[in-house]
Tab-separated table of C-alpha atoms (C1' of nucleotides) in Angstrom:
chain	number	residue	atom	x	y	z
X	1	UNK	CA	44.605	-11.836	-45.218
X	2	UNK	CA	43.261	-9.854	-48.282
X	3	UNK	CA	40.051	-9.561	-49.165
X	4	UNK	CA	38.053	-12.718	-49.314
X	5	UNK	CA	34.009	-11.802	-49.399
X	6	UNK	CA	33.430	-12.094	-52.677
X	7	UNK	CA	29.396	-12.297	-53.179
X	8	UNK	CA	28.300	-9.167	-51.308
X	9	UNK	CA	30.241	-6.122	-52.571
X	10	UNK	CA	28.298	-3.649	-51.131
X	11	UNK	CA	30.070	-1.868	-48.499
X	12	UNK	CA	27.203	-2.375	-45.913
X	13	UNK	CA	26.673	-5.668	-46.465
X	14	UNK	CA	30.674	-5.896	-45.670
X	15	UNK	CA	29.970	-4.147	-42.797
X	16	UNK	CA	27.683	-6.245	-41.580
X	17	UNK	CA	29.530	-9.949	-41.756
X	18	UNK	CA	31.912	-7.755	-40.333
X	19	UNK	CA	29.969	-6.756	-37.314
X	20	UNK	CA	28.789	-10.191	-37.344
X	21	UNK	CA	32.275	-11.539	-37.218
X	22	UNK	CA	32.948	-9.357	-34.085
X	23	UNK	CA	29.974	-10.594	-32.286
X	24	UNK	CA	30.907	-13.863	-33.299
X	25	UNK	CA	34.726	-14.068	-31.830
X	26	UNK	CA	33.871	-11.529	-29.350
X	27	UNK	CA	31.206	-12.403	-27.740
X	28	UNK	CA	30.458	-16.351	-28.769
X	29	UNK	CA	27.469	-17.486	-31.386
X	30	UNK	CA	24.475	-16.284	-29.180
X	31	UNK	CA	25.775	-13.026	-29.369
X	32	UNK	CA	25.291	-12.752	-32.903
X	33	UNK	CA	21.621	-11.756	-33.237
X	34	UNK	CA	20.233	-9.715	-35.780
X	35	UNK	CA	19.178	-6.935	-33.258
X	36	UNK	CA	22.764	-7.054	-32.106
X	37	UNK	CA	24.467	-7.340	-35.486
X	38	UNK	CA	22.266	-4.596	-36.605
X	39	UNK	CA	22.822	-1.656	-33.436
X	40	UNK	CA	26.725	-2.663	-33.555
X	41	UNK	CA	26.877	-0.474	-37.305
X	42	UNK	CA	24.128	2.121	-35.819
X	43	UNK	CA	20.936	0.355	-37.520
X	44	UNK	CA	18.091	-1.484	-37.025
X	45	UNK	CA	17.408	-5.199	-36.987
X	46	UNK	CA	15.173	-5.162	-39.894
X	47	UNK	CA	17.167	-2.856	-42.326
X	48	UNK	CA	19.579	-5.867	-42.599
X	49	UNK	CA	16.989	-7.765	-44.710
X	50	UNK	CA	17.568	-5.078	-47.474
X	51	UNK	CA	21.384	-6.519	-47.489
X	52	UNK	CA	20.783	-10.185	-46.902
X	53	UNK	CA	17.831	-12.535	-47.198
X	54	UNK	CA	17.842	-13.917	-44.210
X	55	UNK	CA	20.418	-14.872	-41.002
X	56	UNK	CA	21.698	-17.698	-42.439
X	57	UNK	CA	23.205	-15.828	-45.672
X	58	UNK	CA	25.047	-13.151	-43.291
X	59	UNK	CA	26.323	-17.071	-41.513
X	60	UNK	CA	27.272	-18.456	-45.473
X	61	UNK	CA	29.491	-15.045	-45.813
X	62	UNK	CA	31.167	-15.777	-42.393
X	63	UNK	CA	31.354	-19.356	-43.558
X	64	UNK	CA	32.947	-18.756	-46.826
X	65	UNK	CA	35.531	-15.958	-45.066
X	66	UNK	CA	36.824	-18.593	-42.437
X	67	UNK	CA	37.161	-21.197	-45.577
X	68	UNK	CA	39.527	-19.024	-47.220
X	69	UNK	CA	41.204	-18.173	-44.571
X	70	UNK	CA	41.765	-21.714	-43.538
X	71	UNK	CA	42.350	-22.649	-46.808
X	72	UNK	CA	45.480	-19.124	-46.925
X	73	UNK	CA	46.590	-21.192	-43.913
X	74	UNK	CA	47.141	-24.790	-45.434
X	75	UNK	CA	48.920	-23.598	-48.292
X	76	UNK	CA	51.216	-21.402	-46.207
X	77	UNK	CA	52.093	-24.765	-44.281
X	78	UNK	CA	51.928	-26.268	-47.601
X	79	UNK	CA	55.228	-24.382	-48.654
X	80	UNK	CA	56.498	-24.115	-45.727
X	81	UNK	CA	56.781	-28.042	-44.881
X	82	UNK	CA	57.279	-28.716	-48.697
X	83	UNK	CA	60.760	-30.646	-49.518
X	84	UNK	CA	63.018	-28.185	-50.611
X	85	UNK	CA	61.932	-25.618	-48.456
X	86	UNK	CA	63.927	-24.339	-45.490
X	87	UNK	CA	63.590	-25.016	-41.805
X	88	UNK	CA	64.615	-28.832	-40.723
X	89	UNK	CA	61.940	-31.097	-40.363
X	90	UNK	CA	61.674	-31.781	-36.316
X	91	UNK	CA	61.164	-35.839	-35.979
X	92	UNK	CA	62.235	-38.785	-38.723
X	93	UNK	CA	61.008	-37.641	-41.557
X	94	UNK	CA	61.100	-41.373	-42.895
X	95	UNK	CA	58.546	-41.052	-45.781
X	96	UNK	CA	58.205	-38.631	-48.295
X	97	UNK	CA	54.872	-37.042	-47.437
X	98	UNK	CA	55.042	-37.081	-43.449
X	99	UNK	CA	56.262	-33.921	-42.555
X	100	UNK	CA	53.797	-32.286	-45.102
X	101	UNK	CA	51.132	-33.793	-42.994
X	102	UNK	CA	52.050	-33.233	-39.724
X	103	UNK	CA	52.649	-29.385	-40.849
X	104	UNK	CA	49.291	-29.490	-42.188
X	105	UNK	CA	47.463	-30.582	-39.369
X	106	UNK	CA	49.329	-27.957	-37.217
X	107	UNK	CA	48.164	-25.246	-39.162
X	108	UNK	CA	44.676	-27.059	-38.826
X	109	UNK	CA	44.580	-26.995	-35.673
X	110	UNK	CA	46.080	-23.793	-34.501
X	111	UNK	CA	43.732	-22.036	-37.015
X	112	UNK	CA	41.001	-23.923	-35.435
X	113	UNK	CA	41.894	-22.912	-32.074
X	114	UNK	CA	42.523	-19.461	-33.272
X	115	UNK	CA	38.967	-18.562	-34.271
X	116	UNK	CA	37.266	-21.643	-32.442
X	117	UNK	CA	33.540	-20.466	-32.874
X	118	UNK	CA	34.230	-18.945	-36.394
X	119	UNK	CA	35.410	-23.089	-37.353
X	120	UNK	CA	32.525	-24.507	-35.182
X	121	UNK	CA	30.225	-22.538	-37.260
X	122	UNK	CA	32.190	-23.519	-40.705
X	123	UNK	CA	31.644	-27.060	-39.743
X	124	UNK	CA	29.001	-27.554	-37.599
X	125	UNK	CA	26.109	-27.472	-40.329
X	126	UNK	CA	25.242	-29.330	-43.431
X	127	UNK	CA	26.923	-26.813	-45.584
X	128	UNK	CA	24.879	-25.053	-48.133
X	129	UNK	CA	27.182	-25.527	-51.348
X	130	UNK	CA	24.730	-23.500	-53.388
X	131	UNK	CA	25.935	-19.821	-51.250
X	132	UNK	CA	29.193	-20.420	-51.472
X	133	UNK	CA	32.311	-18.887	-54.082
X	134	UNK	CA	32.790	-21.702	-56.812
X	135	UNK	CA	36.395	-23.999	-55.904
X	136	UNK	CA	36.716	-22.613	-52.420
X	137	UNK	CA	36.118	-25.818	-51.012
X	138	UNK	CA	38.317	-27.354	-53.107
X	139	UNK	CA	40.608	-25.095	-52.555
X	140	UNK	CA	40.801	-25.787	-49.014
X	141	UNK	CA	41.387	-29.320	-49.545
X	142	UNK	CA	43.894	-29.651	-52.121
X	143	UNK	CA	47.097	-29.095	-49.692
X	144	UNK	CA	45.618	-32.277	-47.863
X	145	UNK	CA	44.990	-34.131	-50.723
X	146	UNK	CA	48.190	-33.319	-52.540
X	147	UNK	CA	50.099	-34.334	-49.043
X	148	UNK	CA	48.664	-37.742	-49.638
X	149	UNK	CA	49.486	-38.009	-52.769
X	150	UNK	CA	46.228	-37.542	-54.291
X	151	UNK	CA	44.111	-40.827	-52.383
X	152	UNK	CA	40.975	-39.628	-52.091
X	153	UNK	CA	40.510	-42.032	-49.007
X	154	UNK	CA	43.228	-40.781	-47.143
X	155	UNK	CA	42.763	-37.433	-47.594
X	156	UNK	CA	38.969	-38.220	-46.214
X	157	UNK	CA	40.604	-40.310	-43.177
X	158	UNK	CA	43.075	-37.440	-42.230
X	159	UNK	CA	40.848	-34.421	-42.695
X	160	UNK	CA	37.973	-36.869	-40.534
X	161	UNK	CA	41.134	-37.094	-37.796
X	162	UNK	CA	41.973	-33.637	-37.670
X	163	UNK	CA	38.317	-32.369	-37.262
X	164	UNK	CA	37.448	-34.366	-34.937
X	165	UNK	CA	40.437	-33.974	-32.589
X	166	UNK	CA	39.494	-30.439	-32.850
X	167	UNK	CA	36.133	-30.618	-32.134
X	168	UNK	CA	36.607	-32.803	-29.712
X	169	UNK	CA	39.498	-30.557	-28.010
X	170	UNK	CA	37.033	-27.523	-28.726
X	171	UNK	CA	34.533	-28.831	-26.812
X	172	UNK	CA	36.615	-29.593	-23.858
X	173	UNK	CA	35.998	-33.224	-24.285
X	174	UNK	CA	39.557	-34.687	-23.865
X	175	UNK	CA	40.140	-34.751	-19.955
X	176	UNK	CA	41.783	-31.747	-18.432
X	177	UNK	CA	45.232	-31.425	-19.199
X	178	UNK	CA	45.705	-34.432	-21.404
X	179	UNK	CA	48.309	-34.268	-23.727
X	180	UNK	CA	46.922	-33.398	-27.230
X	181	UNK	CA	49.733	-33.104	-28.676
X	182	UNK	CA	51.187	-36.660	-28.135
X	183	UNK	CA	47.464	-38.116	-29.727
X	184	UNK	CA	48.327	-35.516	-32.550
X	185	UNK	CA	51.855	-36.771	-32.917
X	186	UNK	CA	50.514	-40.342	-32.997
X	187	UNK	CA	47.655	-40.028	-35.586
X	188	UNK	CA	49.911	-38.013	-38.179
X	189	UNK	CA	52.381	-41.077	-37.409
X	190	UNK	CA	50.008	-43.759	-38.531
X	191	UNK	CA	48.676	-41.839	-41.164
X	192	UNK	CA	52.350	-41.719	-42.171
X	193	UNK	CA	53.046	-45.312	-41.362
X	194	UNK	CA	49.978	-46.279	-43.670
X	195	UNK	CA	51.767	-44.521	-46.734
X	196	UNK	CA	54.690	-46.147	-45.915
X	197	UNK	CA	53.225	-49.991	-46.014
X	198	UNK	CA	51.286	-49.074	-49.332
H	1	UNK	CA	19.005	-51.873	-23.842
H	2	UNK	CA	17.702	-51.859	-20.717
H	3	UNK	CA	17.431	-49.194	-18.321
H	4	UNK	CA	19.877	-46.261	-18.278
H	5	UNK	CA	18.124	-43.373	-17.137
H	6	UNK	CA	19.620	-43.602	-13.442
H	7	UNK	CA	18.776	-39.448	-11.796
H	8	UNK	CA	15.657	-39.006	-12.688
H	9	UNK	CA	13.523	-41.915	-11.179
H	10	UNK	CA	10.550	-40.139	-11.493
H	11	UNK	CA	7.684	-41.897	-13.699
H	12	UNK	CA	6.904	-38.617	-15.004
H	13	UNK	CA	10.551	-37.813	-15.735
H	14	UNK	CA	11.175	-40.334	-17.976
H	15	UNK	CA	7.839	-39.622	-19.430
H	16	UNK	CA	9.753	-36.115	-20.593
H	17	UNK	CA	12.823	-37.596	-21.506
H	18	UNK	CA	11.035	-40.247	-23.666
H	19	UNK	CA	8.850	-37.419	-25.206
H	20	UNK	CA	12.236	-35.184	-25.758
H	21	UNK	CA	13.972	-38.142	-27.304
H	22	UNK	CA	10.974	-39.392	-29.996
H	23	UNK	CA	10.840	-35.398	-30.733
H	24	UNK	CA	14.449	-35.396	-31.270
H	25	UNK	CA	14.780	-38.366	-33.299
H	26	UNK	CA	11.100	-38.074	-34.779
H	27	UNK	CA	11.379	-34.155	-35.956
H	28	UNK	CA	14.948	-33.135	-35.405
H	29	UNK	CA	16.395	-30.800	-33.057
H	30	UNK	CA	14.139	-27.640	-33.237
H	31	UNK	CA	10.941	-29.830	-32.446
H	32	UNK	CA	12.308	-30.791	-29.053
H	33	UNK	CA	11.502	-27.675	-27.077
H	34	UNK	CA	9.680	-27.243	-23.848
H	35	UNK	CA	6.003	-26.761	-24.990
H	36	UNK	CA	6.214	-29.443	-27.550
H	37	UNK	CA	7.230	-32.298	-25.253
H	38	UNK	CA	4.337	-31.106	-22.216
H	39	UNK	CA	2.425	-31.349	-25.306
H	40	UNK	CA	3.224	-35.021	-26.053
H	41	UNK	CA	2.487	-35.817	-22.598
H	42	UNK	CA	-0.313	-34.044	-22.271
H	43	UNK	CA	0.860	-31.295	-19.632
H	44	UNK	CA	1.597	-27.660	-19.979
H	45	UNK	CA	5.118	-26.438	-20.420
H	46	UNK	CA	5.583	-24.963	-16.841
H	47	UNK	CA	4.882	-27.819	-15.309
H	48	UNK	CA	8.054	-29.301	-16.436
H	49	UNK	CA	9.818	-27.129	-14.454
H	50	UNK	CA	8.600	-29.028	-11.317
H	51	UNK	CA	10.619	-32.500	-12.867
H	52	UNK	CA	13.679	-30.631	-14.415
H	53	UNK	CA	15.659	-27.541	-13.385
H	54	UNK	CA	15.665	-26.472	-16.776
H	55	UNK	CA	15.763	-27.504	-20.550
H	56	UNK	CA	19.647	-28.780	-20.611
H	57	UNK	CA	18.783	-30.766	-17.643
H	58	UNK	CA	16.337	-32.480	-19.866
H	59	UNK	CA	19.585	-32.640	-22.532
H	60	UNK	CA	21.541	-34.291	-19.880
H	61	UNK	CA	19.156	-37.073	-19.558
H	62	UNK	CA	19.290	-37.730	-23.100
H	63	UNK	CA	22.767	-37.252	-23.313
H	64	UNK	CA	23.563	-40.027	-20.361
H	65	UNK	CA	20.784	-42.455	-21.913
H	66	UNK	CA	22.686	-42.141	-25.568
H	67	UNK	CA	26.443	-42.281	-24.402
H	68	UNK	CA	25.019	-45.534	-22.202
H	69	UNK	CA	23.469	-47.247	-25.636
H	70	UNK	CA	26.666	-46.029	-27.500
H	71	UNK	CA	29.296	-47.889	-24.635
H	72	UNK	CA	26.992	-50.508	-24.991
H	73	UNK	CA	26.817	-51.279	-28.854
H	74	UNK	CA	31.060	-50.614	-28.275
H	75	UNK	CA	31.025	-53.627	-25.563
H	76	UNK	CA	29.277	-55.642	-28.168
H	77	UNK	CA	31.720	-54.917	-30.833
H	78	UNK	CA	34.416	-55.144	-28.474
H	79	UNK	CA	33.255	-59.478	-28.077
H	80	UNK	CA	32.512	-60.445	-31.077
H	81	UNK	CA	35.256	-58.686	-32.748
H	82	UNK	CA	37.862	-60.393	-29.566
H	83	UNK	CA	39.955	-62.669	-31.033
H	84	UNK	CA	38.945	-66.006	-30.571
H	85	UNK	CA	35.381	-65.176	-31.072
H	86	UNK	CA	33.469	-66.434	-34.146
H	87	UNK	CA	32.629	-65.127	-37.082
H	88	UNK	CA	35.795	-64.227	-39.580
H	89	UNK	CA	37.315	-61.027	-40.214
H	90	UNK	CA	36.769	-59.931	-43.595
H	91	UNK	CA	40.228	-58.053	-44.397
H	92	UNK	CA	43.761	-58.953	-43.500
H	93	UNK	CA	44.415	-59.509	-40.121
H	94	UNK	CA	48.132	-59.244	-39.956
H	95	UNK	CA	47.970	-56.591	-36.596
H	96	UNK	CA	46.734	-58.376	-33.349
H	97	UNK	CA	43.826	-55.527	-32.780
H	98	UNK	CA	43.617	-54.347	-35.733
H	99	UNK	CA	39.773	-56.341	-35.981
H	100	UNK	CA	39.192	-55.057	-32.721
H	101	UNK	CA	39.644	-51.249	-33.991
H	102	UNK	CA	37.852	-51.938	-37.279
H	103	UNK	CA	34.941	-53.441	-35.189
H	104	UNK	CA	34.743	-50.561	-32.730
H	105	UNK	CA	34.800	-48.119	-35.396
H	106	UNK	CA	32.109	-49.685	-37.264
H	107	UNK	CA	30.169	-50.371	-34.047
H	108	UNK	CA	30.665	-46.487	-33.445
H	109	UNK	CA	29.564	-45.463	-37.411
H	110	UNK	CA	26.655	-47.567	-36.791
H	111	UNK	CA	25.705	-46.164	-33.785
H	112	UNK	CA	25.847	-42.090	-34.670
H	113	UNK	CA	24.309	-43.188	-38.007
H	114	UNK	CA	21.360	-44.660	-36.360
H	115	UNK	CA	20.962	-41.754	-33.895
H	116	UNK	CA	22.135	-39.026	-35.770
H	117	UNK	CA	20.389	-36.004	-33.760
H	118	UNK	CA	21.059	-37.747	-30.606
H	119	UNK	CA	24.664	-38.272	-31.548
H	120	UNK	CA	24.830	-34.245	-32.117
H	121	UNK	CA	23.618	-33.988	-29.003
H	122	UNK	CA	25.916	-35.979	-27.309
H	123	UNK	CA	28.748	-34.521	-28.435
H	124	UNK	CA	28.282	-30.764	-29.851
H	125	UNK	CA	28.397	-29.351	-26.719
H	126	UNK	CA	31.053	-28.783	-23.565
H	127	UNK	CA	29.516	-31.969	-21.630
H	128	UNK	CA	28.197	-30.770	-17.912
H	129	UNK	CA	30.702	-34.267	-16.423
H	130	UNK	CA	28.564	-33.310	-13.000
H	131	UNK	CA	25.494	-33.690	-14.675
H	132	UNK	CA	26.454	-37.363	-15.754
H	133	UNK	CA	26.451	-40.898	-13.981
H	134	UNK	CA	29.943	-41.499	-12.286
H	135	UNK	CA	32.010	-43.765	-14.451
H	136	UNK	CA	29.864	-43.570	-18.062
H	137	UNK	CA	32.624	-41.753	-19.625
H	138	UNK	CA	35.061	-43.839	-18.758
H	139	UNK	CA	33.166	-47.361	-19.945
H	140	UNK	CA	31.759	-45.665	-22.996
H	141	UNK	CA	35.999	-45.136	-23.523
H	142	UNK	CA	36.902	-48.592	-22.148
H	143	UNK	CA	36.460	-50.292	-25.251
H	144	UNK	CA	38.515	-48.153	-27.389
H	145	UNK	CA	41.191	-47.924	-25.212
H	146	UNK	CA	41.529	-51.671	-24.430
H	147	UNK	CA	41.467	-52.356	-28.500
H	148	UNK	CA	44.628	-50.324	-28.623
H	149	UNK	CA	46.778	-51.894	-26.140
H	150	UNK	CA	45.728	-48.618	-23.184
H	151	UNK	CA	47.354	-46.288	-25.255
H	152	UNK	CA	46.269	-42.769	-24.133
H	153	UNK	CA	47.868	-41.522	-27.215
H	154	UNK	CA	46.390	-43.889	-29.694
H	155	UNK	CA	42.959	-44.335	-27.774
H	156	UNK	CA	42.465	-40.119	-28.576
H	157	UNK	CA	43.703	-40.570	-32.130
H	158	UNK	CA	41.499	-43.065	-32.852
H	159	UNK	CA	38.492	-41.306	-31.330
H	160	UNK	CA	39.117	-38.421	-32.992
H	161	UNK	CA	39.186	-39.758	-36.163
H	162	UNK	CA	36.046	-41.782	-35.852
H	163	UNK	CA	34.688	-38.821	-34.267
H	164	UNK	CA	35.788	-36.646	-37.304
H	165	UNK	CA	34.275	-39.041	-39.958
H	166	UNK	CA	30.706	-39.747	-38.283
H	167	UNK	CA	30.339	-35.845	-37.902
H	168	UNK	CA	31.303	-34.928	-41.209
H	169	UNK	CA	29.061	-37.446	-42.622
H	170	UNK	CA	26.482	-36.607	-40.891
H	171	UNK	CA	26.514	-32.923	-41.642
H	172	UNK	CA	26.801	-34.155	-45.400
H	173	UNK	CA	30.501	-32.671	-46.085
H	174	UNK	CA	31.707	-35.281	-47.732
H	175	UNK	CA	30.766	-34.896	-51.588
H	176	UNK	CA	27.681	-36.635	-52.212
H	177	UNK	CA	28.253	-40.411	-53.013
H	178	UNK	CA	32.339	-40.338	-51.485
H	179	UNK	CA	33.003	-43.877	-50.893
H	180	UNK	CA	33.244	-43.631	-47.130
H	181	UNK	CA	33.996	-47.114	-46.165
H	182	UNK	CA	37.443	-46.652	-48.177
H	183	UNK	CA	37.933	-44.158	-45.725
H	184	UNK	CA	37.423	-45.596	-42.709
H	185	UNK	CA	39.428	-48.118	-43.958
H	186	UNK	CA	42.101	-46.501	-44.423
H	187	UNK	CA	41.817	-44.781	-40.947
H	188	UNK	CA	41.647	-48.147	-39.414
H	189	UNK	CA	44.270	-49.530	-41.473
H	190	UNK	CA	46.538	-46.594	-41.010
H	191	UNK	CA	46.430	-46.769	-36.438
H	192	UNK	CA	46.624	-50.787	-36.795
H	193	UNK	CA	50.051	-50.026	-38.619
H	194	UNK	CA	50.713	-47.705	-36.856
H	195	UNK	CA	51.201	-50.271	-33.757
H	196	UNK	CA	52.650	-52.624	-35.835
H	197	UNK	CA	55.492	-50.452	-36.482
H	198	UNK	CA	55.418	-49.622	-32.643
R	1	DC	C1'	-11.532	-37.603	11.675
R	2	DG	C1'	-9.529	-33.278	10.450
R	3	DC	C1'	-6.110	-30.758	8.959
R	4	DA	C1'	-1.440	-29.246	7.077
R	5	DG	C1'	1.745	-29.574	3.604
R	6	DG	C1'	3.670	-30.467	-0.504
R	7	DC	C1'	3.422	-32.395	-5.111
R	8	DG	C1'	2.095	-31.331	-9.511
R	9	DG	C1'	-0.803	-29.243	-12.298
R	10	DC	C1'	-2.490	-24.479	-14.336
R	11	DT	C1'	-2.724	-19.410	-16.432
R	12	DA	C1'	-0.482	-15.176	-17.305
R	13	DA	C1'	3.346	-12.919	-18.279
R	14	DC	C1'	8.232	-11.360	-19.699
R	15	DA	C1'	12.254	-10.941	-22.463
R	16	DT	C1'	14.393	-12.352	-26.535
R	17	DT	C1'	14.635	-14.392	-30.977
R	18	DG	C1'	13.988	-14.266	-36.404
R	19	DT	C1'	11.129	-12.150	-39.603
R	20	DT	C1'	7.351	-9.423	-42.192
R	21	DA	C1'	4.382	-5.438	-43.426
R	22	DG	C1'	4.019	-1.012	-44.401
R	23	DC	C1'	5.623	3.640	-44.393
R	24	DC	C1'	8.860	7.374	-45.668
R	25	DA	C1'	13.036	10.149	-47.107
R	26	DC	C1'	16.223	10.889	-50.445
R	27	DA	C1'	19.097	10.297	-54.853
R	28	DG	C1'	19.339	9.710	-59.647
R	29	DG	C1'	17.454	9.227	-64.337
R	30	DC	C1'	14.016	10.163	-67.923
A	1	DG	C1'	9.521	17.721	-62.467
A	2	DC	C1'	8.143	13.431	-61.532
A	3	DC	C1'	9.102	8.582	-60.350
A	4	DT	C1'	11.341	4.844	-59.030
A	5	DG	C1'	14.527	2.212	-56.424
A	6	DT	C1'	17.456	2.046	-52.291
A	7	DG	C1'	17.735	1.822	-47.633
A	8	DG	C1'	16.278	3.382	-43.549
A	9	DC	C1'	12.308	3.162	-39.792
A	10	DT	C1'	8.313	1.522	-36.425
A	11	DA	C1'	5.048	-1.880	-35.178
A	12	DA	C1'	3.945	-6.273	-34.988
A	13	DC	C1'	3.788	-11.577	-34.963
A	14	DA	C1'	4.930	-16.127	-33.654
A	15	DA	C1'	7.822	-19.013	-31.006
A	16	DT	C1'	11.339	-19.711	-27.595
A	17	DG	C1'	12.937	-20.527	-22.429
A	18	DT	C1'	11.546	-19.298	-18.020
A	19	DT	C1'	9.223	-17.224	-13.698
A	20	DA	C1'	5.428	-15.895	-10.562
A	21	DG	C1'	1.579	-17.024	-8.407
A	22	DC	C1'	-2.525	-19.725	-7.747
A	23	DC	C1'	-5.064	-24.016	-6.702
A	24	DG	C1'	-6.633	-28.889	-6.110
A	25	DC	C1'	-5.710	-33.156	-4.450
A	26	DC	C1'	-3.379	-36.852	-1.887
A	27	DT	C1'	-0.889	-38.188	1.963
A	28	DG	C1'	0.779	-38.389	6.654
A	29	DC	C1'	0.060	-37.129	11.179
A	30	DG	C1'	-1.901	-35.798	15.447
DNA sequence: CGCAGGCGGCTAACATTGTTAGCCACAGGC
DNA sequence: GCCTGTGGCTAACAATGTTAGCCGCCTGCG
């Protein structure tokens, strides 16, 4: 996946969204304390303040990794579902534009569901804009917004659907074996359908 | 709106979940913890422990008494957006439900908006289903589901995507001044064609 | 009438959290 | 050869949820 921190370059300060990372995915978010980031590299809590102000910016690094790597994932399902590219298209592909949506929210979801308290914390909070590398959010939106066709609208509408089906599947909301996939299916349909009626 | 705290029937109880819920809707999240509302009540924090098991019981309260106002503003929607009912629908109504999705929606915009922190609260978290009146869920869903014909499908599509946009407004990820409406217009547009086309 | 029991307060305390103050060792540059 | 910055450390503080243990008062009962 390369290398996406781009603010701290120190190698500790790596180390430690690394450790925090770890913490995070292996143990869930009240694992990640500063105590517990701290002994997992063989320091102490407070000698992380020398590397970050506070607990929040070692969060904005985490935040800012799981962007890109979201953002790697859309435009690999980008190409991937792109016409031209290989590999038949599964259902009626009846409007330009459908099966590049469908692939995208796959590869929303399964990332999603992949690293599901890494995206809770990516979306969870207001977002500080200010600690975060310059175009990566709008980098992680373009492959939705160019599978629309550039409406601003719909892009909002089917980025709003796909976040909330998988915060709503991430927090176990949907009743017990329900079939996710069929409510997937049918919102990437109308979204579809939409474009198709102008 | 009534009553809806049904558990607790304590006077004191609802004494702490009405301190809990001005705190959470007063100060925000962080001010609603366990010495803060004995405070507003004039009690020590301990003490609460003889009312509620612990602090998420407290939660659950709040999170029973907000997804009761929330099916309730949806049952409103759901009449006076019926067809039949007065007052006329501002857009095209070519779909037979299509007004009744647009209402809910807005009903359900309206709602979060108005209660952001309790909204959070309702549904952040993994929702304890033993810790909740019998049958909430299910008539906080009824609405929805009825607007779209009892479509499981399209009933979890549609939820998700309202779900989606009141969450990502509220944690401000839209860019500052998007024209939301559009969006949700879009959405609702987009899952009334979506039945149209069948 | 007297008494037992429990309901509902209280204080004190514990572990854990983020965070700060202040100290010290060591490396590199003038 | 000093001196300064970097990056460790210990001790401490405030606030959190929660428990233990004590006590006063009201109620029901014999």
């Amino acid at each position: 996946m390369s290398d996406v921190t781009s603010p701290p370059i120190s190698a500790r300060a790596r180390e430690i969204v690394g450790a925090a990372r770890d913490l995070l995915e292996g143990e869930g978010p009240e694992a990640v304390s500063m105590r517990r980031i701290a002994e997992r590299i063989g320091i102490k809590a407070p000698s992380l303040y020398k590397h970050f102000p506070d607990k929040s910016a070692v969060e904005n690094a985490l935040i800012a990794q799981g962007m890109a790597e979201l953002a790697e994932a859309l435009e690999a399902a980008e190409v991937s579902g792109a016409p031209g590219a290989g590999e038949g298209v599964g259902v009626a592909d009846v409007v330009r534009g459908e099966g590049a949506v469908a692939a995208l929210a796959g590869a929303y979801r399964a990332y999603a569901l992949a690293h599901p308290d890494l995206y809770r914390l990516m979306s969870g909070q207001p977002l500080d804009r200010a600690a975060l590398p310059a175009g990566l959010e709008d980098r992680a939106a373009g492959p939705l917004v160019r599978a629309v066709g550039g409406d601003a609208d719909a892009a909002r509408a089917v980025w709003g659907f796909a976040h909330g089906m998988v915060v709503l599947e991430l927090a176990g909301r949907f009743p017990p074996g329900a079939d996710l996939s069929g409510a997937w299916a049918k919102g990437c349909g109308a979204f579809s359908a939409e474009r198709a009626l102008g």
